[in-house]
XYZ file of C-alpha atoms in Angstrom:
739
model
C -35.515 -12.098 -21.555
C -31.878 -12.068 -20.532
C -31.179 -10.776 -17.038
C -28.754 -7.904 -16.412
C -25.852 -10.260 -15.801
C -26.105 -11.886 -19.249
C -26.502 -8.504 -20.924
C -23.304 -7.291 -19.274
C -21.441 -10.478 -20.229
C -22.524 -10.152 -23.856
C -21.401 -6.522 -23.973
C -18.067 -7.401 -22.392
C -17.429 -10.005 -25.089
C -17.883 -7.367 -27.781
C -15.366 -4.876 -26.381
C -12.157 -4.388 -28.334
C -8.844 -2.780 -27.340
C -8.717 0.986 -27.774
C -6.257 2.335 -30.307
C -3.804 4.424 -28.313
C -1.719 7.108 -29.981
C 1.841 6.108 -29.151
C 4.161 9.144 -28.999
C 6.717 9.207 -31.786
C 9.332 10.429 -29.306
C 11.229 8.150 -26.946
C 9.948 8.008 -23.330
C 13.050 9.898 -22.184
C 12.018 12.783 -24.447
C 8.490 13.249 -23.066
C 9.222 12.142 -19.485
C 8.116 14.901 -17.103
C 6.540 16.968 -19.909
C 3.726 18.032 -17.576
C 5.996 18.645 -14.564
C 7.649 21.919 -13.542
C 11.076 20.298 -13.384
C 14.355 21.993 -12.494
C 15.241 22.406 -16.151
C 11.929 24.228 -16.715
C 12.554 26.326 -13.600
C 15.808 27.500 -15.174
C 13.825 28.630 -18.227
C 11.210 30.570 -16.235
C 13.178 31.817 -13.193
C 16.137 34.151 -12.866
C 19.490 32.621 -11.906
C 19.263 34.154 -8.441
C 15.742 32.877 -7.775
C 16.605 29.441 -9.156
C 19.618 29.217 -6.841
C 17.518 30.218 -3.823
C 14.656 27.797 -4.526
C 17.224 25.025 -5.163
C 18.682 25.733 -1.716
C 15.174 25.419 -0.257
C 14.573 22.086 -2.019
C 17.999 20.571 -1.380
C 18.980 21.907 2.020
C 15.752 22.962 3.702
C 16.611 26.666 3.621
C 13.796 29.077 4.639
C 11.514 30.203 1.812
C 11.164 33.997 1.714
C 8.025 35.758 0.450
C 10.071 37.416 -2.296
C 11.330 34.084 -3.623
C 7.840 32.575 -3.355
C 6.406 35.430 -5.431
C 9.113 35.068 -8.077
C 8.624 31.285 -8.264
C 4.841 31.717 -8.493
C 5.241 34.156 -11.387
C 7.412 31.742 -13.355
C 5.264 28.774 -12.406
C 2.015 30.342 -13.635
C 3.666 31.441 -16.884
C 4.736 27.845 -17.509
C 1.336 26.481 -16.498
C -0.639 28.843 -18.730
C 1.654 28.093 -21.662
C 0.677 24.446 -21.175
C -3.069 25.111 -21.157
C -3.682 25.413 -17.401
C -6.475 27.740 -16.283
C -6.790 26.613 -12.637
C -4.600 25.579 -9.722
C -5.134 23.453 -6.630
C -3.389 22.501 -3.415
C -3.180 18.696 -3.531
C -2.887 16.976 -0.168
C -3.260 13.570 1.453
C -5.829 13.657 4.295
C -6.460 10.708 6.608
C -9.023 9.278 4.168
C -6.300 7.205 2.392
C -6.994 9.239 -0.753
C -6.112 12.743 -1.963
C -8.002 16.038 -1.854
C -8.081 19.091 -4.070
C -10.095 22.306 -4.586
C -9.635 24.102 -7.916
C -9.350 27.897 -8.269
C -8.926 29.853 -11.490
C -5.882 32.021 -12.267
C -8.053 35.154 -12.357
C -8.342 38.330 -10.294
C -10.190 41.622 -10.882
C -8.132 44.097 -12.876
C -9.848 47.110 -11.243
C -11.683 48.029 -14.441
C -14.527 45.515 -14.414
C -12.584 42.738 -16.115
C -10.214 39.983 -14.992
C -6.547 39.191 -15.476
C -4.530 36.018 -15.017
C -2.668 36.296 -11.726
C -1.014 33.953 -9.233
C 0.986 35.145 -6.231
C 3.473 33.588 -3.842
C 0.850 33.784 -1.096
C -1.537 31.603 -3.109
C 1.291 29.203 -3.942
C 2.506 28.836 -0.371
C -0.784 28.275 1.482
C -4.550 27.835 1.255
C -7.291 27.303 3.808
C -9.399 24.127 3.330
C -12.229 23.314 5.756
C -10.399 21.096 8.242
C -13.580 19.990 10.029
C -14.784 18.188 6.889
C -11.818 15.797 6.882
C -11.063 13.086 9.469
C -9.156 14.705 12.335
C -9.784 12.490 15.352
C -11.305 15.368 17.285
C -8.538 17.911 16.562
C -11.019 19.938 14.480
C -14.803 20.196 14.904
C -17.575 21.953 12.978
C -17.177 25.176 14.943
C -13.359 24.959 14.642
C -13.038 24.508 10.928
C -9.858 26.340 10.051
C -6.981 24.353 8.574
C -4.073 25.127 6.261
C -2.451 23.476 3.279
C 1.187 24.504 2.739
C 3.358 23.990 -0.345
C 5.979 21.233 -0.262
C 8.757 22.584 -2.553
C 10.563 19.199 -2.533
C 7.786 17.604 -4.616
C 7.431 19.290 -8.043
C 4.136 20.742 -9.252
C 2.485 19.223 -12.309
C -0.460 19.679 -14.662
C -3.462 17.399 -15.122
C -5.955 18.519 -17.784
C -6.340 22.277 -17.179
C -5.155 22.376 -13.564
C -1.789 23.088 -11.938
C -1.425 20.584 -9.075
C 0.624 21.786 -6.088
C 1.659 19.064 -3.576
C 1.128 20.306 -0.016
C 0.969 19.319 3.620
C -2.284 19.757 5.575
C -2.287 20.999 9.170
C -4.808 22.308 11.698
C -5.135 25.919 12.901
C -3.172 24.917 16.007
C -0.397 23.235 14.000
C -1.177 19.503 14.311
C -0.749 17.433 11.144
C -3.990 16.242 9.558
C -2.377 14.338 6.713
C 0.319 11.806 5.834
C 2.864 14.107 4.186
C 3.713 16.325 7.182
C 4.786 13.465 9.500
C 6.468 11.709 6.572
C 8.662 14.745 5.908
C 9.551 14.875 9.610
C 10.374 11.148 9.643
C 12.609 11.545 6.575
C 14.401 14.454 8.236
C 14.906 12.385 11.400
C 16.361 9.374 9.589
C 18.562 11.610 7.432
C 20.083 13.308 10.474
C 20.533 10.087 12.451
C 21.995 8.142 9.515
C 24.322 10.973 8.486
C 25.676 11.179 12.046
C 26.539 7.474 11.944
C 27.946 7.710 8.396
C 30.444 10.331 9.511
C 32.224 7.651 11.559
C 33.223 6.270 8.151
C 33.207 9.348 5.908
C 33.212 12.868 7.394
C 32.041 14.295 4.042
C 28.513 12.871 4.365
C 26.020 15.678 4.977
C 22.698 14.088 4.079
C 21.112 10.644 3.796
C 18.131 9.995 1.538
C 15.420 7.438 2.167
C 14.587 5.657 -1.108
C 11.364 3.872 -2.009
C 10.387 1.648 -4.898
C 6.788 0.459 -4.649
C 5.238 -2.391 -6.630
C 1.553 -1.688 -7.290
C -0.648 -4.754 -7.730
C -4.227 -4.386 -8.949
C -7.135 -6.202 -10.597
C -9.055 -5.144 -13.699
C -12.684 -6.129 -14.223
C -15.023 -5.183 -17.022
C -16.924 -2.032 -16.119
C -20.305 -3.492 -17.023
C -19.807 -6.550 -14.821
C -18.551 -4.279 -12.049
C -21.718 -2.171 -12.262
C -23.820 -5.321 -11.876
C -22.085 -6.157 -8.576
C -23.332 -3.785 -5.820
C -20.800 -5.260 -3.393
C -17.858 -4.331 -5.648
C -19.386 -0.929 -6.319
C -19.883 -0.024 -2.656
C -17.152 -1.924 -0.779
C -14.414 -2.651 -3.320
C -14.645 -6.412 -2.779
C -17.013 -9.302 -3.483
C -18.948 -10.131 -0.317
C -20.129 -13.346 -1.967
C -19.140 -15.524 -4.883
C -18.558 -19.220 -5.379
C -15.014 -20.077 -6.411
C -14.504 -20.486 -10.147
C -13.733 -24.048 -11.311
C -10.545 -22.579 -12.785
C -8.812 -19.778 -10.968
C -5.036 -19.584 -10.383
C -4.300 -23.256 -9.711
C -2.614 -23.722 -13.104
C -0.203 -20.807 -12.554
C -0.759 -19.897 -16.189
C -1.577 -16.234 -15.701
C 1.623 -15.213 -13.891
C 4.024 -13.556 -16.346
C 1.773 -14.755 -19.148
C 1.077 -12.893 -22.363
C -0.734 -9.657 -21.490
C -4.284 -9.620 -22.962
C -4.704 -7.098 -25.796
C -7.319 -4.974 -24.083
C -5.238 -4.845 -20.913
C -2.061 -4.052 -22.860
C -3.850 -1.087 -24.436
C -4.783 0.172 -20.972
C -1.218 -0.321 -19.722
C 0.276 1.619 -22.625
C -2.149 4.488 -22.085
C -1.453 4.535 -18.343
C 2.319 4.497 -18.823
C 2.275 7.363 -21.322
C 0.280 9.552 -18.942
C 2.423 8.486 -15.979
C 5.703 9.224 -17.769
C 4.450 12.659 -18.810
C 3.779 13.314 -15.113
C 7.293 12.238 -14.139
C 6.388 8.803 -12.734
C 9.280 6.536 -13.851
C 7.291 3.421 -14.812
C 9.659 0.525 -15.363
C 7.893 -2.856 -15.075
C 4.490 -4.263 -16.053
C 3.291 -7.849 -16.027
C 0.513 -10.309 -15.280
C 0.350 -11.263 -11.609
C -0.531 -14.696 -10.184
C -4.324 -14.391 -9.983
C -6.446 -14.113 -13.134
C -7.091 -10.491 -14.120
C -4.414 -9.357 -11.649
C -1.513 -7.177 -12.829
C 1.431 -5.184 -11.516
C 3.195 -1.922 -12.274
C 6.514 -0.904 -10.691
C 8.666 2.233 -11.102
C 12.361 3.030 -10.686
C 13.382 3.918 -7.111
C 12.883 7.542 -6.008
C 13.224 9.728 -2.939
C 10.556 8.404 -0.540
C 8.536 11.628 -0.378
C 8.306 11.880 -4.162
C 7.655 8.126 -4.500
C 4.679 8.407 -2.121
C 3.256 11.343 -4.088
C 3.737 9.462 -7.337
C 1.997 6.369 -5.996
C -1.020 8.384 -4.842
C -1.128 10.084 -8.239
C -0.778 6.787 -10.087
C -3.661 5.140 -8.208
C -5.920 8.051 -9.162
C -4.660 7.966 -12.746
C -5.151 4.197 -12.916
C -8.826 4.399 -11.963
C -9.468 7.183 -14.432
C -7.760 5.553 -17.425
C -9.250 2.141 -16.646
C -12.759 3.560 -17.140
C -11.695 5.008 -20.481
C -10.863 1.426 -21.557
C -14.083 -0.063 -20.194
C -12.447 -1.440 -17.035
C -12.623 -0.757 -13.344
C -9.335 -0.947 -11.457
C -9.694 -2.745 -8.118
C -7.135 -1.748 -5.488
C -8.802 -3.541 -2.576
C -6.357 -5.961 -0.949
C -8.747 -8.924 -1.310
C -11.466 -8.307 -3.891
C -11.931 -12.049 -4.530
C -11.887 -14.941 -2.079
C -9.788 -18.032 -2.795
C -7.146 -16.332 -4.945
C -4.222 -14.008 -4.313
C -4.863 -10.569 -2.951
C -3.038 -7.396 -3.955
C -0.121 -5.880 -2.089
C 2.173 -2.934 -2.623
C 5.655 -4.145 -1.742
C 7.715 -1.220 -0.437
C 11.377 -1.647 -1.399
C 13.241 0.652 0.979
C 16.879 1.694 1.326
C 19.122 4.543 2.478
C 21.783 6.335 0.423
C 24.220 9.168 1.095
C 24.769 12.413 -0.766
C 28.227 11.004 -1.585
C 26.660 8.208 -3.648
C 26.878 5.284 -1.203
C 24.026 2.786 -0.825
C 24.082 2.044 2.884
C 22.404 -1.370 2.656
C 24.919 -2.623 0.099
C 28.167 -4.418 1.041
C 31.519 -2.853 0.210
C 35.063 -4.004 -0.600
C 37.006 -3.022 2.527
C 36.595 -3.977 6.201
C 35.451 -0.418 7.028
C 32.849 -0.439 4.226
C 31.494 -3.812 5.321
C 31.422 -2.686 8.940
C 29.299 0.270 7.826
C 27.076 -2.135 5.880
C 26.693 -4.346 8.967
C 25.814 -1.329 11.122
C 22.986 -0.206 8.872
C 21.625 -3.725 8.439
C 21.644 -4.383 12.184
C 20.288 -0.993 13.246
C 17.459 -1.374 10.739
C 16.702 -4.723 12.369
C 16.887 -3.087 15.799
C 14.234 -0.571 14.780
C 12.016 -3.310 13.385
C 12.559 -5.507 16.461
C 11.741 -2.781 18.967
C 8.652 -1.623 17.089
C 7.431 -4.745 15.257
C 3.910 -4.236 16.593
C 3.879 -0.615 15.428
C 5.098 -1.574 11.950
C 2.249 -4.076 11.745
C -0.185 -1.364 12.836
C 1.190 0.921 10.096
C 0.095 -1.484 7.354
C -3.072 -2.850 8.970
C -6.572 -2.012 7.760
C -9.953 -3.689 7.450
C -9.128 -4.572 3.836
C -5.486 -5.647 4.296
C -6.524 -7.943 7.158
C -8.182 -10.194 4.544
C -4.900 -10.536 2.640
C -2.241 -11.076 5.294
C -1.371 -14.723 5.713
C -3.388 -15.777 2.655
C -1.764 -17.374 -0.402
C 1.236 -15.203 -1.353
C 0.894 -12.531 1.351
C 3.155 -12.521 4.407
C 1.683 -13.433 7.809
C 0.478 -10.851 10.337
C 3.691 -11.299 12.334
C 6.557 -8.968 11.484
C 9.901 -10.732 11.000
C 12.918 -10.249 8.755
C 14.581 -12.647 6.320
C 18.314 -12.123 5.781
C 19.435 -15.239 3.942
C 22.223 -17.659 4.808
C 25.227 -15.581 3.717
C 24.253 -12.416 5.577
C 23.229 -14.405 8.641
C 26.651 -16.124 8.625
C 28.342 -12.750 8.200
C 26.637 -11.347 11.306
C 27.332 -14.551 13.219
C 31.087 -14.192 12.490
C 31.027 -10.618 13.804
C 29.116 -11.596 16.923
C 31.470 -14.514 17.618
C 34.560 -12.281 17.169
C 35.773 -14.662 14.471
C 39.089 -13.152 13.372
C 39.329 -15.029 10.102
C 37.646 -13.167 7.222
C 35.618 -11.164 9.736
C 34.361 -8.658 7.181
C 34.439 -10.728 4.015
C 31.223 -10.927 2.026
C 31.078 -12.807 -1.245
C 29.396 -11.078 -4.132
C 27.378 -12.785 -6.816
C 28.535 -16.283 -7.664
C 28.754 -17.789 -11.123
C 26.594 -20.746 -12.054
C 27.545 -22.733 -15.130
C 24.727 -24.439 -16.998
C 25.399 -27.689 -18.851
C 24.084 -26.055 -22.021
C 26.767 -24.592 -24.330
C 24.523 -21.835 -25.722
C 23.549 -20.487 -22.269
C 26.006 -17.998 -20.695
C 27.107 -18.248 -17.081
C 24.502 -16.979 -14.624
C 25.284 -14.642 -11.731
C 23.575 -15.921 -8.571
C 22.664 -13.426 -5.832
C 24.045 -13.882 -2.355
C 20.531 -14.224 -0.905
C 17.521 -16.256 -1.948
C 13.988 -14.857 -1.581
C 11.472 -15.728 1.115
C 8.011 -14.706 -0.030
C 6.516 -15.409 3.395
C 8.722 -12.781 5.066
C 7.059 -9.394 5.724
C 10.418 -7.555 5.837
C 12.999 -9.318 3.700
C 16.529 -8.290 2.767
C 16.861 -8.622 -0.999
C 20.497 -7.792 -1.727
C 20.831 -3.992 -1.392
C 17.535 -3.078 0.248
C 14.727 -4.315 2.454
C 11.349 -5.226 0.986
C 8.402 -4.416 3.269
C 5.981 -6.883 1.698
C 3.059 -6.434 4.084
C 1.860 -3.056 2.748
C -1.602 -3.260 1.167
C -2.462 -2.337 -2.416
C -4.802 0.570 -1.666
C -2.774 1.953 1.265
C -0.886 5.209 1.323
C 2.779 4.125 1.444
C 3.451 7.037 3.783
C 1.901 5.193 6.725
C 4.488 2.388 6.586
C 7.325 4.764 5.669
C 6.601 7.060 8.630
C 6.814 4.153 11.079
C 9.835 2.484 9.454
C 11.988 5.581 8.976
C 11.210 6.845 12.481
C 12.030 3.461 14.049
C 15.341 3.275 12.174
C 16.142 6.895 13.081
C 15.648 6.070 16.757
C 17.833 2.942 16.495
C 20.646 4.861 14.762
C 20.433 7.687 17.294
C 20.740 5.230 20.188
C 23.579 3.438 18.403
C 25.588 6.649 18.024
C 25.077 7.640 21.642
C 26.372 4.278 22.839
C 29.304 4.306 20.419
C 30.347 7.793 21.520
C 30.197 6.679 25.145
C 32.244 3.581 24.323
C 34.876 5.688 22.510
C 35.316 7.816 25.651
C 35.735 4.648 27.708
C 38.381 2.940 25.564
C 40.236 5.837 23.891
C 42.480 6.725 26.888
C 43.645 3.120 27.169
C 43.553 2.227 23.498
C 46.576 0.579 21.898
C 46.487 0.657 18.091
C 45.997 -2.830 16.720
C 45.409 -2.026 13.089
C 42.121 -0.174 13.542
C 41.089 2.997 15.365
C 39.375 3.245 18.744
C 36.245 4.336 16.866
C 36.353 1.164 14.770
C 36.525 -1.028 17.867
C 33.846 0.966 19.696
C 31.491 0.518 16.736
C 32.289 -3.185 16.668
C 31.577 -3.582 20.394
C 28.159 -1.896 20.194
C 27.339 -3.680 16.944
C 27.904 -7.064 18.594
C 25.496 -6.142 21.366
C 22.818 -5.251 18.812
C 23.366 -8.337 16.657
C 22.521 -10.398 19.708
C 19.638 -8.150 20.792
C 17.780 -8.180 17.447
C 17.983 -11.938 16.873
C 14.282 -12.472 17.708
C 13.214 -10.508 14.623
C 15.339 -12.646 12.267
C 13.531 -15.616 10.748
C 14.415 -17.347 7.481
C 11.834 -20.157 7.621
C 8.220 -20.661 6.548
C 6.146 -17.791 7.896
C 2.922 -19.672 7.153
C 3.646 -22.575 9.503
C 1.792 -23.025 12.788
C 5.137 -23.691 14.449
C 6.276 -20.167 13.563
C 3.277 -18.603 15.332
C 4.247 -20.422 18.525
C 7.924 -19.579 18.101
C 7.177 -15.905 17.332
C 5.189 -15.570 20.551
C 8.047 -17.195 22.466
C 10.457 -14.646 20.974
C 8.290 -11.763 22.148
C 7.020 -10.718 18.716
C 3.529 -9.349 18.428
C 1.150 -12.076 17.196
C -2.150 -10.183 17.551
C -4.408 -10.587 14.509
C -7.323 -8.298 15.460
C -7.052 -5.145 13.360
C -8.518 -2.738 15.972
C -6.296 -4.134 18.728
C -3.211 -3.898 16.528
C -3.884 -0.155 16.134
C -3.223 0.247 19.875
C 0.510 -0.039 19.159
C 0.494 3.610 18.103
C -0.356 4.558 21.681
C 2.069 2.390 23.627
C 4.577 4.322 25.780
C 7.403 3.099 23.505
C 5.706 4.398 20.343
C 4.755 7.754 21.817
C 8.261 8.261 23.198
C 9.828 7.376 19.831
C 7.602 9.657 17.732
C 7.963 12.591 20.123
C 11.697 12.138 20.626
C 12.296 12.018 16.862
C 10.044 15.061 16.348
C 7.643 13.231 14.031
C 4.289 13.265 15.862
C 2.984 14.264 19.271
C 0.856 12.202 21.640
C -2.151 14.335 20.618
C -1.580 13.669 16.914
C -1.135 9.928 17.518
C -4.316 9.727 19.597
C -6.255 11.603 16.924
C -4.979 9.345 14.144
C -5.917 6.247 16.059
C -9.411 7.601 16.568
C -9.644 8.002 12.789
C -8.313 4.470 12.228
C -10.841 2.917 14.615
C -13.697 4.954 13.164
C -12.707 4.055 9.596
C -12.533 0.365 10.490
C -16.022 0.422 12.060
C -17.539 2.242 9.107
C -16.034 -0.141 6.547
C -17.413 -3.192 8.328
C -20.709 -1.391 8.834
C -21.000 -0.637 5.111
C -20.147 -4.236 4.200
C -22.814 -5.492 6.615
C -25.458 -3.177 5.155
C -24.597 -4.136 1.580
C -24.670 -7.854 2.416
C -28.046 -7.534 4.157
C -29.475 -5.711 1.131
C -28.107 -8.242 -1.362
C -29.264 -11.173 0.750
C -32.847 -9.999 1.203
C -33.448 -8.188 -2.102
C -31.381 -10.189 -4.582
C -30.356 -13.635 -3.406
C -33.359 -14.931 -1.445
C -35.952 -13.752 -4.056
C -33.973 -15.407 -6.872
C -33.454 -18.616 -4.918
C -37.139 -18.699 -3.982
C -38.156 -18.141 -7.601
C -36.014 -21.067 -8.708
C -37.370 -23.127 -5.835
C -40.910 -22.398 -7.068
C -39.905 -23.574 -10.551
C -38.647 -26.829 -9.047
C -41.864 -27.249 -7.078
C -43.939 -26.806 -10.242
C -41.778 -29.430 -11.924
C -42.380 -31.897 -9.079
C -46.137 -31.238 -9.174
C -46.176 -31.770 -12.951
C -44.349 -35.062 -12.533
C -46.958 -36.226 -10.065
C -49.742 -35.439 -12.531
C -47.982 -37.231 -15.383
C -46.949 -40.331 -13.432
C -49.612 -42.011 -11.362
C -47.035 -44.214 -9.663
C -45.977 -42.249 -6.568
C -42.841 -44.333 -6.111
C -41.725 -43.614 -9.676
C -42.572 -39.917 -9.257
C -40.491 -39.738 -6.100
C -37.598 -41.440 -7.848
C -37.712 -39.143 -10.857
C -38.128 -36.021 -8.699
C -35.537 -36.938 -6.062
C -32.940 -34.438 -7.237
C -35.413 -31.568 -7.458
C -36.813 -32.366 -4.035
C -33.325 -32.407 -2.602
C -32.590 -29.000 -4.161
C -35.878 -27.623 -2.833
C -34.896 -28.712 0.659
C -31.380 -27.264 0.328
C -32.728 -23.919 -0.874
C -35.239 -23.837 1.964
C -32.524 -24.569 4.500
C -30.058 -22.011 3.141
C -32.596 -19.199 2.739
C -33.842 -19.803 6.268
C -30.293 -19.648 7.627
C -29.573 -16.465 5.633
C -32.710 -14.743 6.935
C -31.931 -15.749 10.489
C -28.292 -14.649 10.250
C -29.196 -11.347 8.568
C -31.549 -10.636 11.476
C -28.722 -11.425 13.910
C -26.306 -9.274 11.897
C -28.649 -6.273 12.031
C -28.988 -6.590 15.812
C -25.221 -6.883 16.268
C -24.662 -3.771 14.158
C -27.162 -1.896 16.328
C -25.289 -3.026 19.432
C -21.943 -1.956 17.969
C -23.330 1.420 16.865
C -24.435 2.124 20.424
C -20.838 1.924 21.679
C -19.437 5.443 22.016
C -15.724 4.750 22.507
C -14.059 4.491 19.068
C -11.670 1.685 20.031
C -14.352 -0.381 21.756
C -16.765 0.132 18.855
C -14.148 -1.062 16.348
C -13.410 -4.120 18.483
C -17.150 -4.852 18.716
C -17.434 -4.699 14.928
C -14.390 -6.956 14.610
C -15.504 -9.538 17.178
C -19.252 -9.737 16.616
C -20.124 -8.250 13.209
C -17.288 -9.200 10.835
C -17.540 -12.991 11.508
C -21.223 -12.891 10.528
C -20.312 -11.759 7.017
C -18.519 -15.046 6.388
C -21.357 -17.114 7.870
C -23.891 -15.509 5.514
C -21.510 -15.682 2.576
C -21.106 -19.425 3.026
C -24.842 -19.988 2.592
C -25.097 -17.623 -0.388
C -22.209 -19.365 -2.120
C -23.954 -22.690 -1.527
C -27.073 -21.299 -3.229
C -25.005 -20.041 -6.173
C -23.769 -23.588 -6.758
C -27.308 -25.036 -6.987
C -29.539 -22.271 -8.415
C -30.045 -22.353 -12.189
C -27.366 -20.224 -13.870
C -30.009 -18.284 -15.817
C -31.610 -17.138 -12.565
C -28.467 -15.952 -10.786
C -28.475 -12.114 -10.868
C -24.838 -11.276 -10.090
C -21.823 -11.790 -12.370
C -19.953 -14.862 -11.196
C -16.250 -15.276 -10.475
C -15.607 -17.019 -13.779
C -16.987 -13.952 -15.581
C -15.363 -11.310 -13.398
C -11.950 -12.975 -13.551
C -11.786 -14.138 -17.153
C -13.634 -11.404 -19.088
C -10.824 -9.311 -20.521
């Protein structure tokens, strides 16, 4: 009888692509169909109410109860006309996921029946049980009150029969218990700081927007094979698995033809995403087999974060419809590429200027230099914090492996931009602010047109690389909430810009009384003086070489960059005096909120390693060792039969040599596994007895996590020698190539 693995493989082979109903309309015609967009607001709100809610969304004006009631009335009318019967406050707690509780649009009518009703009060706030979400001690069971509050800057939308209202989540005493609240504060801080600096160059700038374009990588595996792998089911990654003879070494999957079944899933996902206002732009095969990527058009960072959280939920749901499971773990398979979520970040003004793009005049290129350098200053000062913002138990497996950047934050600028900053620093008068644009490259093929070559190359080992008009934060993990990295980055840049302006203003006061016009204003020269100081100061963070090299690790330490690789210890950067001062000064988070979040991070890390240890112990003792022993018994019977058939002991030994060797190898490996599982259990007990969250996480990192790899090594050795028909778990070749 076939074991479960072979049954699942056979069923996977039979699966065909689903026929997806492709809308007859163009994507631009059904984009945002399920979103309460501004154009729909104009249809359902009076001109006065629309003007007031637009002022709230655009300028942060206070939201009155009267306006909230009027918006709620129009919103529910639109929602009901689109089939909605319920509503929910949708927020992003510190679980890395989202949360929602659905309520119906019904109230008593006073005559024993119900009517559809939705008020501004229900729109603006709800009261979830805050003690049931991670809070780091801010809330406890007997202090359960918490509030979700509507974020008007992120539009509501409909999924199935429910109106989804994006909200923040705070405690009864006002501390943030989510990602959105501090993100909104960080975006406000960077907008104010950047706008203040922009007004040196253009007094008309009132607001600066932080932009984000994420690139979501993911794996797809057949749902049946997934169900037959308890480690994937419970931890999101394979805790064992011998490398497939063919994986990604041929580079034939990257940008290859998308498999039919996967293409059907992608089409379905994109249609749903576009209806929900997610501007999907790019899809393709990634480097590893069964790995893919989806990327949208850039958006305001707050909306981009909401859309990414929504997309990850949508992806999992639609994948199951197509007989897949979407894996967002950063390293679901050993030996091949992991999955990241590159965060392409930039700043732009309300006057239409991209601040990380060069201009055409000396003043425009000075502004460009300022924003490049002050971004680097923020990253330099807080490189350890930025690493902490993207670190997790799962992302730790990916960093520094194959395509992922190393666990040392540095920034790649490219030769041309580096030369540009060097000219400014050296006070080189000749072509001080000249930056070449794209260059033409002529191919020696008549039919091929001239190519435009960018002024920077790409460095895929750089965690924070400049890519022409933006920075790409490549270290963010695939299943992470982008808000974590964006909170740290935008706050760090806000602090750097604030300090820059203070020093420039002081310098203007110093030189203005004695200033003799030499073609530029005193302000211009004050900016240039402070900029030169910062170009020199942030040099340690700039690195254009190979981030994987051992030499770089030594050099990075010499430069003063953080080179710690222990996930729990990296989290401590949130609680350094520099980090606390920055977050409090910029009004993003308090010391209490930071301490609470770190407690959650340490606790989450411990629990993830604990779960992996428990799953591995169960698989080792109840799946792997029994199967290996059963095969070993089969080999023993074969050897005994050989002895009965052949009287010549020497000939029997010769003919049975391979089987005897396998018997010995199985005995050795199973003994090691049993011994190491026993040690693992004892180490988990020791770690569990530690009360301090940070110390417990470090104990799990130092003594428990390494044991997982020791046990895995022996299991993978058994997989390579046990008869394929005996092996109970789907193998890498099946998980990675069944599509």
